[in-house]
C-alpha positions as a printed NumPy array, in Angstrom:
array([[ 24.869, -68.464, -49.07 ],
       [ 28.055, -67.281, -47.412],
       [ 28.307, -65.644, -44.229],
       [ 31.588, -64.148, -43.068],
       [ 32.136, -62.463, -39.613],
       [ 35.263, -60.535, -38.674],
       [ 36.234, -58.387, -35.664],
       [ 36.7  , -54.462, -35.965],
       [ 37.271, -51.847, -33.892],
       [ 34.586, -49.18 , -33.97 ],
       [ 32.936, -46.7  , -31.532],
       [ 29.897, -48.011, -29.715],
       [ 27.272, -45.346, -29.076],
       [ 25.991, -47.198, -25.674],
       [ 29.757, -47.634, -24.226],
       [ 30.756, -44.113, -25.46 ],
       [ 34.176, -45.874, -26.458],
       [ 36.068, -47.417, -29.173],
       [ 35.298, -51.099, -28.52 ],
       [ 35.549, -54.609, -30.657],
       [ 32.427, -55.394, -33.241],
       [ 31.715, -58.301, -34.808],
       [ 30.787, -57.32 , -38.162],
       [ 28.543, -59.801, -40.378],
       [ 28.367, -59.836, -43.977],
       [ 26.198, -61.99 , -46.066],
       [ 27.242, -62.769, -49.601],
       [ 29.536, -59.636, -49.472],
       [ 26.551, -57.453, -47.984],
       [ 26.673, -56.068, -44.524],
       [ 23.935, -57.585, -42.355],
       [ 24.707, -56.967, -38.7  ],
       [ 27.18 , -54.727, -36.523],
       [ 27.518, -56.012, -33.003],
       [ 29.313, -54.536, -29.973],
       [ 31.085, -57.265, -28.117],
       [ 30.992, -55.534, -25.191],
       [ 27.488, -54.454, -24.382],
       [ 25.809, -56.574, -26.98 ],
       [ 24.218, -53.34 , -28.972],
       [ 23.037, -54.669, -32.583],
       [ 22.009, -52.934, -35.651],
       [ 20.929, -55.143, -38.323],
       [ 19.913, -54.133, -42.189],
       [ 16.764, -56.565, -41.72 ],
       [ 14.494, -56.26 , -44.494],
       [ 17.332, -54.32 , -46.539],
       [ 19.113, -57.417, -46.69 ],
       [ 16.363, -59.856, -47.604],
       [ 15.524, -57.418, -50.504],
       [ 19.357, -57.248, -51.889],
       [ 19.802, -61.126, -51.629],
       [ 16.448, -61.683, -53.668],
       [ 17.548, -59.277, -56.329],
       [ 21.278, -60.774, -56.473],
       [ 19.422, -64.18 , -56.79 ],
       [ 16.864, -62.837, -59.381],
       [ 20.124, -61.373, -61.365],
       [ 21.606, -64.685, -61.55 ],
       [ 18.745, -66.441, -62.627],
       [ 18.149, -64.28 , -65.558],
       [ 21.991, -63.961, -66.298],
       [ 22.093, -67.597, -66.222],
       [ 20.956, -68.666, -69.911],
       [ 24.256, -66.267, -71.228],
       [ 26.551, -67.851, -68.717],
       [ 25.442, -71.187, -70.006],
       [ 26.431, -70.48 , -73.335],
       [ 29.667, -68.818, -72.635],
       [ 30.251, -72.075, -70.572],
       [ 29.823, -74.22 , -73.293],
       [ 31.409, -71.869, -75.841],
       [ 34.63 , -72.008, -73.854],
       [ 35.171, -75.773, -73.179],
       [ 32.38 , -77.893, -74.462],
       [ 33.972, -81.604, -73.727],
       [ 33.658, -80.61 , -69.935],
       [ 30.688, -78.875, -70.183],
       [ 28.979, -81.66 , -71.8  ],
       [ 30.583, -84.178, -69.305],
       [ 29.3  , -82.041, -66.287],
       [ 25.725, -81.307, -67.48 ],
       [ 23.886, -84.548, -66.126],
       [ 25.244, -83.635, -62.922],
       [ 24.487, -80.152, -62.907],
       [ 20.812, -80.812, -64.05 ],
       [ 20.186, -83.461, -61.135],
       [ 21.772, -81.513, -58.323],
       [ 20.307, -77.814, -59.498],
       [ 16.815, -78.67 , -57.63 ],
       [ 18.581, -79.32 , -54.354],
       [ 21.112, -76.123, -54.762],
       [ 17.969, -74.021, -55.81 ],
       [ 15.923, -75.132, -52.535],
       [ 19.231, -74.84 , -50.182],
       [ 19.441, -71.332, -51.645],
       [ 16.229, -70.021, -51.193],
       [ 16.031, -71.834, -47.401],
       [ 18.603, -69.964, -46.548],
       [ 17.486, -66.489, -48.   ],
       [ 14.581, -67.277, -45.866],
       [ 16.526, -68.064, -42.522],
       [ 17.712, -64.261, -42.848],
       [ 13.982, -63.248, -43.088],
       [ 13.398, -64.979, -40.24 ],
       [ 16.202, -63.219, -38.065],
       [ 14.244, -60.243, -38.689]])
């Protein structure tokens, strides 16, 4: 799960002025905005958990089509990489679900 943080100048309702805010995105979904002066924070909590879950399920259901396209595009590379991918997939899936649950605990 990719978490990006950036700085932005936004109006803070607590400071009543334009201040620097830290904006956090998780998988390109807005997660949290926090004022660096007063630490006022606004988080999307349950919304992001639902969106992350829906994105994950969409990728799971589209995997057969992506698998077929990849095999058709470059069969030798596909066959060569298949054993490693089959072995590492359970670990990658576990890590991704663990990361999704991490955001559930932050709510």
